[in-house]
Amino acid sequence: MELIKDFIFGGFPCRAAFYNKEELFPSDTALFVADGNTASLITRSGDAPEIILTPGEAHKQWSAIDRILQLAMNKGLARDSVICGAGGGVVTDMTAFAGSLYMRGCRVILIPTSLLAMVDAALGGKTGIDAGVYKNMIGSFYPAEEVRICPEILQSLPEQEYWAGMGEVLKTAILGDWEMMDLIRNNKEAVKARDPEILKELIRRCILVKGNLVEEDLREKGRRAYLNLGHTFGHALEAVSEFHWAHGLAVVWGMGKALDASVALGLADAPWAEEVKALFRDFGYTLDADESPDAMLQAMQMDKKKKGGRLRYIIPAGPQDIRIEFLEPDFVLEILKK
Ligand code: GLY
């Protein structure tokens, strides 16, 4: 085990640490949840997961939570029993949600197996399921007591999933660690080749940026919202494309739009914004989408209704200089049409 940091999130201790594959599975696991892709990756000798969830947004539903809770009861788990969830963000969100409900909260250990879950989803206590088209509508803030990360696992991640996760890494660099952006820029080929050393360093830095924001603001009353950079635009693209756009790829497209908005608002320097967008393109990200700008604006309005307030945009004014802006629909439409 190699400690990244021991955090305290709203009073809950949470350890983030690197593990070798052999030590990754917690020996005191009482109930093991995985998905079809990860079940064979994480094994304790002879142990199979007791619950195999189907990965993918469409399966982030109450029925999965019910299965976990029923089995926890049937096995007679206590409040100090460990439920371990290994998988991408859908699995870690659902395992932690079930853990937050069982006996009003039992012990939860998460093993994120996608880059996106390692650098974002599994850390910070946001748990939940979707309700219809509304993502993460039902859930809780319940940090896992430990997030165990094995970067070695990423070598077998499908290409699109890798770049979706790298989108969240780039987001984290812009909002909280510009030195990491230089590291990425100076090591482009190593990033493309999934060099283990560079990946470990990027994950470590993302965990530190996110963890420090969550320590300050677990319930997203303030600066935690910076982590949603690219997400207001990105969620609209995801929804209008009926989730054909993977989350992390939609977030990069959304960051492109947020950069355009920033320049149009007179916040970011145009050359800086173009430089960042050029790096996105260099990694093969698409900053153009075929979806209708009107439909995307409408999707954002739905999002606004969901949040019961005005629509907020997280706008990058420069490296590690993030603003929260309320934008007029006509202005947003112009940006979407660009
Ligand atoms: N993924 C954004 C957050 O955890 O706040």
Short mmCIF file of C-alpha atoms and ligand atoms in Angstrom, two decimals:
data_model
loop_
_atom_site.label_atom_id
_atom_site.label_comp_id
_atom_site.label_asym_id
_atom_site.label_seq_id
_atom_site.Cartn_x
_atom_site.Cartn_y
_atom_site.Cartn_z
CA MET A 1 0.00 0.00 0.00
CA GLU A 2 1.22 3.49 -0.84
CA LEU A 3 -0.77 6.25 0.83
CA ILE A 4 -1.95 9.16 -1.31
CA LYS A 5 -3.67 11.01 1.53
CA ASP A 6 -5.93 10.51 4.54
CA PHE A 7 -8.82 12.92 4.09
CA ILE A 8 -11.70 13.92 6.35
CA PHE A 9 -14.87 14.52 4.32
CA GLY A 10 -17.60 16.11 6.45
CA GLY A 11 -16.39 14.18 9.50
CA PHE A 12 -15.93 10.88 7.63
CA PRO A 13 -12.30 9.67 7.37
CA CYS A 14 -11.43 8.56 3.85
CA ARG A 15 -8.09 7.07 2.83
CA ALA A 16 -6.97 7.20 -0.79
CA ALA A 17 -4.11 4.82 -1.55
CA PHE A 18 -2.36 2.91 -4.32
CA TYR A 19 -2.32 -0.87 -4.09
CA ASN A 20 -0.68 -3.66 -6.04
CA LYS A 21 -3.14 -5.94 -7.78
CA GLU A 22 -2.37 -8.80 -5.37
CA GLU A 23 -3.23 -6.74 -2.26
CA LEU A 24 -6.14 -4.85 -3.75
CA PHE A 25 -9.02 -6.89 -2.37
CA PRO A 26 -9.83 -5.99 1.27
CA SER A 27 -9.50 -9.14 3.39
CA ASP A 28 -12.39 -8.15 5.66
CA THR A 29 -14.95 -7.84 2.84
CA ALA A 30 -18.34 -9.21 3.89
CA LEU A 31 -20.13 -8.50 0.62
CA PHE A 32 -18.40 -8.00 -2.71
CA VAL A 33 -20.10 -6.09 -5.54
CA ALA A 34 -18.51 -5.88 -9.00
CA ASP A 35 -19.54 -5.60 -12.61
CA GLY A 36 -19.19 -8.07 -15.44
CA ASN A 37 -16.03 -6.37 -16.68
CA THR A 38 -14.22 -6.15 -13.37
CA ALA A 39 -15.35 -9.32 -11.65
CA SER A 40 -12.42 -11.28 -13.05
CA LEU A 41 -9.86 -8.51 -12.40
CA ILE A 42 -10.25 -8.24 -8.66
CA THR A 43 -10.11 -11.55 -6.92
CA ARG A 44 -9.15 -12.85 -3.58
CA SER A 45 -8.04 -16.47 -4.02
CA GLY A 46 -11.18 -18.36 -4.90
CA ASP A 47 -13.51 -15.43 -4.17
CA ALA A 48 -16.13 -14.46 -6.70
CA PRO A 49 -18.26 -11.35 -6.36
CA GLU A 50 -21.63 -12.08 -4.82
CA ILE A 51 -23.37 -9.40 -6.81
CA ILE A 52 -22.51 -8.66 -10.40
CA LEU A 53 -24.04 -5.43 -11.64
CA THR A 54 -24.46 -4.51 -15.28
CA PRO A 55 -22.25 -1.53 -16.08
CA GLY A 56 -23.72 1.47 -17.89
CA GLU A 57 -25.90 4.44 -17.06
CA ALA A 58 -29.11 2.60 -18.06
CA HIS A 59 -28.60 0.19 -15.15
CA LYS A 60 -28.08 2.79 -12.43
CA GLN A 61 -31.47 1.92 -10.95
CA TRP A 62 -33.09 1.12 -7.62
CA SER A 63 -33.35 -2.62 -8.47
CA ALA A 64 -29.55 -2.92 -8.10
CA ILE A 65 -29.62 -1.23 -4.68
CA ASP A 66 -32.42 -3.56 -3.61
CA ARG A 67 -30.32 -6.59 -4.59
CA ILE A 68 -27.37 -5.39 -2.51
CA LEU A 69 -29.53 -4.57 0.53
CA GLN A 70 -31.43 -7.88 0.37
CA LEU A 71 -28.19 -9.85 0.25
CA ALA A 72 -26.68 -7.79 3.08
CA MET A 73 -29.72 -8.70 5.20
CA ASN A 74 -29.70 -12.36 4.17
CA LYS A 75 -26.02 -12.63 5.09
CA GLY A 76 -26.65 -10.91 8.41
CA LEU A 77 -24.17 -8.07 7.84
CA ALA A 78 -23.68 -5.71 10.77
CA ARG A 79 -23.04 -1.97 10.71
CA ASP A 80 -19.30 -2.60 11.02
CA SER A 81 -19.28 -5.05 8.10
CA VAL A 82 -17.50 -4.05 4.89
CA ILE A 83 -19.26 -3.84 1.55
CA CYS A 84 -16.65 -3.63 -1.18
CA GLY A 85 -17.54 -2.30 -4.64
CA ALA A 86 -15.17 -2.73 -7.59
CA GLY A 87 -15.94 -1.21 -10.95
CA GLY A 88 -16.50 1.99 -12.88
CA GLY A 89 -18.37 5.01 -11.55
CA VAL A 90 -21.81 3.42 -11.90
CA VAL A 91 -20.82 0.50 -9.68
CA THR A 92 -18.93 2.58 -7.10
CA ASP A 93 -21.82 5.11 -6.88
CA MET A 94 -24.39 2.34 -6.38
CA THR A 95 -22.34 0.28 -3.92
CA ALA A 96 -21.70 3.34 -1.77
CA PHE A 97 -25.38 4.33 -1.96
CA ALA A 98 -26.44 0.88 -0.73
CA GLY A 99 -23.77 1.08 1.98
CA SER A 100 -25.09 4.45 3.11
CA LEU A 101 -28.57 2.95 3.57
CA TYR A 102 -27.75 -0.41 5.15
CA MET A 103 -28.33 -0.04 8.90
CA ARG A 104 -28.07 3.74 8.32
CA GLY A 105 -24.55 3.31 7.00
CA CYS A 106 -22.11 0.40 7.09
CA ARG A 107 -18.43 0.34 6.08
CA VAL A 108 -17.74 0.87 2.38
CA ILE A 109 -14.47 0.29 0.51
CA LEU A 110 -14.29 1.16 -3.17
CA ILE A 111 -11.98 -0.14 -5.87
CA PRO A 112 -12.42 2.09 -8.94
CA THR A 113 -11.40 0.25 -12.09
CA SER A 114 -11.85 2.95 -14.74
CA LEU A 115 -9.67 6.05 -14.99
CA LEU A 116 -12.77 8.22 -14.58
CA ALA A 117 -13.76 6.47 -11.35
CA MET A 118 -10.17 6.65 -10.01
CA VAL A 119 -9.75 10.38 -10.57
CA ASP A 120 -13.31 11.49 -9.87
CA ALA A 121 -16.36 9.29 -9.22
CA ALA A 122 -15.15 7.03 -6.39
CA LEU A 123 -13.69 9.81 -4.25
CA GLY A 124 -15.72 12.43 -2.45
CA GLY A 125 -18.86 10.73 -1.21
CA LYS A 126 -21.39 11.42 -3.95
CA THR A 127 -23.49 8.25 -4.20
CA GLY A 128 -26.72 7.48 -5.98
CA ILE A 129 -28.88 6.25 -8.81
CA ASP A 130 -30.65 7.89 -11.75
CA ALA A 131 -34.38 8.60 -11.99
CA GLY A 132 -35.52 8.47 -15.60
CA VAL A 133 -33.47 10.98 -17.58
CA TYR A 134 -32.28 12.69 -14.41
CA LYS A 135 -28.79 11.57 -13.48
CA ASN A 136 -27.96 10.97 -9.81
CA MET A 137 -31.35 12.29 -8.73
CA ILE A 138 -31.61 9.95 -5.72
CA GLY A 139 -28.62 9.54 -3.49
CA SER A 140 -26.60 10.58 -0.48
CA PHE A 141 -23.27 12.03 0.55
CA TYR A 142 -21.47 9.05 2.03
CA PRO A 143 -17.69 8.86 1.57
CA ALA A 144 -16.11 5.41 1.39
CA GLU A 145 -13.68 4.76 4.23
CA GLU A 146 -11.10 3.78 1.66
CA VAL A 147 -10.56 4.19 -2.09
CA ARG A 148 -8.05 1.61 -3.31
CA ILE A 149 -6.41 2.37 -6.63
CA CYS A 150 -4.39 0.03 -8.82
CA PRO A 151 -3.25 1.94 -11.94
CA GLU A 152 -2.02 -1.34 -13.49
CA ILE A 153 -5.66 -2.21 -14.20
CA LEU A 154 -5.89 0.69 -16.65
CA GLN A 155 -3.72 -1.05 -19.21
CA SER A 156 -6.71 -3.18 -20.27
CA LEU A 157 -9.27 -0.35 -20.29
CA PRO A 158 -11.03 0.12 -23.68
CA GLU A 159 -9.64 3.09 -25.62
CA GLN A 160 -12.80 5.23 -25.41
CA GLU A 161 -13.06 4.72 -21.64
CA TYR A 162 -9.42 5.70 -21.21
CA TRP A 163 -9.92 8.99 -23.05
CA ALA A 164 -13.20 9.63 -21.23
CA GLY A 165 -11.27 9.39 -17.94
CA MET A 166 -8.45 11.52 -19.31
CA GLY A 167 -11.09 14.20 -19.97
CA GLU A 168 -11.68 14.46 -16.22
CA VAL A 169 -7.91 14.59 -15.67
CA LEU A 170 -7.66 17.57 -18.06
CA LYS A 171 -10.60 19.20 -16.26
CA THR A 172 -8.82 18.79 -12.92
CA ALA A 173 -5.62 20.28 -14.36
CA ILE A 174 -7.46 23.41 -15.55
CA LEU A 175 -9.34 24.00 -12.33
CA GLY A 176 -6.76 23.07 -9.75
CA ASP A 177 -3.30 21.98 -10.92
CA TRP A 178 -1.87 23.83 -13.92
CA GLU A 179 1.52 22.20 -13.32
CA MET A 180 -0.23 18.94 -14.18
CA MET A 181 -1.27 20.46 -17.53
CA ASP A 182 2.41 21.15 -18.25
CA LEU A 183 3.22 17.59 -17.26
CA ILE A 184 0.60 16.32 -19.72
CA ARG A 185 1.75 18.68 -22.49
CA ASN A 186 5.39 17.68 -22.04
CA ASN A 187 4.56 13.97 -21.99
CA LYS A 188 1.91 13.64 -24.67
CA GLU A 189 3.27 10.40 -26.11
CA ALA A 190 3.58 8.82 -22.66
CA VAL A 191 -0.03 9.82 -21.90
CA LYS A 192 -1.19 8.29 -25.18
CA ALA A 193 0.81 5.11 -24.46
CA ARG A 194 -0.60 4.84 -20.88
CA ASP A 195 2.88 4.98 -19.37
CA PRO A 196 2.42 3.58 -15.82
CA GLU A 197 4.58 6.20 -14.11
CA ILE A 198 2.87 9.19 -15.71
CA LEU A 199 -0.57 7.68 -15.08
CA LYS A 200 0.20 7.18 -11.41
CA GLU A 201 1.37 10.78 -11.08
CA LEU A 202 -1.73 12.13 -12.84
CA ILE A 203 -4.05 10.06 -10.64
CA ARG A 204 -2.23 11.16 -7.48
CA ARG A 205 -2.51 14.83 -8.43
CA CYS A 206 -6.23 14.52 -9.35
CA ILE A 207 -6.99 12.81 -6.03
CA LEU A 208 -5.22 15.62 -4.16
CA VAL A 209 -7.06 18.41 -6.03
CA LYS A 210 -10.47 16.78 -5.68
CA GLY A 211 -9.91 15.57 -2.13
CA ASN A 212 -8.84 19.01 -0.94
CA LEU A 213 -11.95 20.61 -2.50
CA VAL A 214 -14.23 17.98 -0.95
CA GLU A 215 -12.60 18.37 2.48
CA GLU A 216 -13.52 22.03 2.28
CA ASP A 217 -17.01 21.55 0.84
CA LEU A 218 -18.49 18.02 0.93
CA ARG A 219 -22.04 19.13 0.14
CA GLU A 220 -21.14 21.43 -2.75
CA LYS A 221 -22.18 24.70 -1.18
CA GLY A 222 -19.16 26.47 -2.66
CA ARG A 223 -15.91 25.58 -4.40
CA ARG A 224 -16.68 21.87 -4.94
CA ALA A 225 -18.86 23.10 -7.81
CA TYR A 226 -15.62 23.86 -9.71
CA LEU A 227 -15.41 20.09 -10.30
CA ASN A 228 -18.43 20.52 -12.57
CA LEU A 229 -16.37 22.43 -15.14
CA GLY A 230 -17.64 21.40 -18.59
CA HIS A 231 -20.59 19.55 -17.06
CA THR A 232 -23.54 21.91 -17.69
CA PHE A 233 -22.79 21.92 -21.41
CA GLY A 234 -21.63 18.29 -21.33
CA HIS A 235 -24.74 16.91 -19.59
CA ALA A 236 -26.92 18.58 -22.23
CA LEU A 237 -24.94 16.88 -25.01
CA GLU A 238 -25.11 13.54 -23.22
CA ALA A 239 -28.89 13.83 -22.78
CA VAL A 240 -29.66 15.05 -26.32
CA SER A 241 -27.45 12.34 -27.85
CA GLU A 242 -29.29 9.80 -25.66
CA PHE A 243 -25.99 8.98 -23.97
CA HIS A 244 -24.16 8.11 -27.19
CA TRP A 245 -21.55 10.60 -26.02
CA ALA A 246 -19.59 9.09 -23.13
CA HIS A 247 -19.59 11.33 -20.06
CA GLY A 248 -15.89 12.21 -20.06
CA LEU A 249 -15.89 12.98 -23.80
CA ALA A 250 -18.97 15.20 -23.41
CA VAL A 251 -17.18 16.99 -20.54
CA VAL A 252 -14.23 17.83 -22.82
CA TRP A 253 -16.64 19.16 -25.47
CA GLY A 254 -18.35 21.10 -22.66
CA MET A 255 -15.01 22.57 -21.55
CA GLY A 256 -14.51 23.79 -25.12
CA LYS A 257 -17.87 25.57 -24.89
CA ALA A 258 -17.06 26.95 -21.44
CA LEU A 259 -13.79 28.33 -22.86
CA ASP A 260 -15.68 29.95 -25.76
CA ALA A 261 -18.14 31.47 -23.29
CA SER A 262 -15.28 32.74 -21.17
CA VAL A 263 -13.63 34.52 -24.11
CA ALA A 264 -17.00 35.98 -25.22
CA LEU A 265 -17.56 37.27 -21.68
CA GLY A 266 -14.16 38.97 -21.76
CA LEU A 267 -12.78 36.72 -19.01
CA ALA A 268 -10.23 34.36 -20.63
CA ASP A 269 -7.57 35.48 -23.11
CA ALA A 270 -8.42 34.10 -26.55
CA PRO A 271 -4.88 32.70 -27.18
CA TRP A 272 -4.94 30.80 -23.88
CA ALA A 273 -8.37 29.32 -24.63
CA GLU A 274 -7.25 28.32 -28.15
CA GLU A 275 -4.09 26.71 -26.74
CA VAL A 276 -6.14 24.55 -24.37
CA LYS A 277 -8.58 23.58 -27.13
CA ALA A 278 -5.64 22.72 -29.42
CA LEU A 279 -4.36 20.30 -26.78
CA PHE A 280 -7.82 18.68 -26.56
CA ARG A 281 -7.86 18.25 -30.36
CA ASP A 282 -4.31 16.91 -30.33
CA PHE A 283 -5.49 14.09 -28.08
CA GLY A 284 -8.28 13.34 -30.56
CA TYR A 285 -11.18 14.90 -28.65
CA THR A 286 -14.10 16.22 -30.71
CA LEU A 287 -15.05 19.81 -29.99
CA ASP A 288 -17.87 19.86 -32.56
CA ALA A 289 -21.16 18.10 -32.00
CA ASP A 290 -23.95 17.45 -34.50
CA GLU A 291 -26.74 17.77 -31.96
CA SER A 292 -29.20 20.64 -32.28
CA PRO A 293 -28.20 23.74 -30.24
CA ASP A 294 -31.89 24.42 -29.49
CA ALA A 295 -32.39 20.90 -28.13
CA MET A 296 -29.28 21.25 -25.97
CA LEU A 297 -30.46 24.58 -24.60
CA GLN A 298 -33.78 22.96 -23.78
CA ALA A 299 -31.99 20.12 -21.98
CA MET A 300 -30.14 22.71 -19.89
CA GLN A 301 -33.44 24.38 -19.01
CA MET A 302 -34.70 20.98 -17.78
CA ASP A 303 -31.57 20.72 -15.69
CA LYS A 304 -32.34 24.15 -14.27
CA LYS A 305 -35.82 22.96 -13.26
CA LYS A 306 -34.26 19.95 -11.60
CA LYS A 307 -32.01 22.16 -9.54
CA GLY A 308 -34.89 24.54 -8.79
CA GLY A 309 -32.90 27.65 -9.57
CA ARG A 310 -30.95 29.61 -12.14
CA LEU A 311 -28.59 27.78 -14.42
CA ARG A 312 -24.99 28.06 -13.30
CA TYR A 313 -22.00 27.71 -15.56
CA ILE A 314 -18.49 27.00 -14.33
CA ILE A 315 -16.30 29.26 -16.44
CA PRO A 316 -12.49 29.00 -16.71
CA ALA A 317 -11.09 32.54 -16.78
CA GLY A 318 -7.50 31.26 -16.84
CA PRO A 319 -5.33 28.52 -15.34
CA GLN A 320 -6.77 27.65 -11.90
CA ASP A 321 -8.98 30.75 -12.16
CA ILE A 322 -12.57 29.52 -12.08
CA ARG A 323 -15.72 31.66 -11.97
CA ILE A 324 -19.34 30.72 -11.41
CA GLU A 325 -21.53 32.66 -13.86
CA PHE A 326 -25.28 32.80 -14.51
CA LEU A 327 -25.72 33.13 -18.28
CA GLU A 328 -28.67 34.31 -20.38
CA PRO A 329 -30.24 31.63 -22.65
CA ASP A 330 -29.64 33.72 -25.83
CA PHE A 331 -25.95 34.01 -25.01
CA VAL A 332 -25.71 30.26 -24.35
CA LEU A 333 -27.46 29.54 -27.66
CA GLU A 334 -24.91 31.64 -29.53
CA ILE A 335 -22.08 29.70 -27.89
CA LEU A 336 -23.75 26.39 -28.77
CA LYS A 337 -24.08 27.50 -32.41
CA LYS A 338 -20.37 28.35 -32.76
N1 GLY B 1 -17.86 14.72 -9.92
C1 GLY B 1 -18.01 15.97 -9.29
C2 GLY B 1 -17.98 15.87 -7.82
O1 GLY B 1 -17.73 14.82 -7.26
O2 GLY B 1 -18.26 16.85 -7.18
#
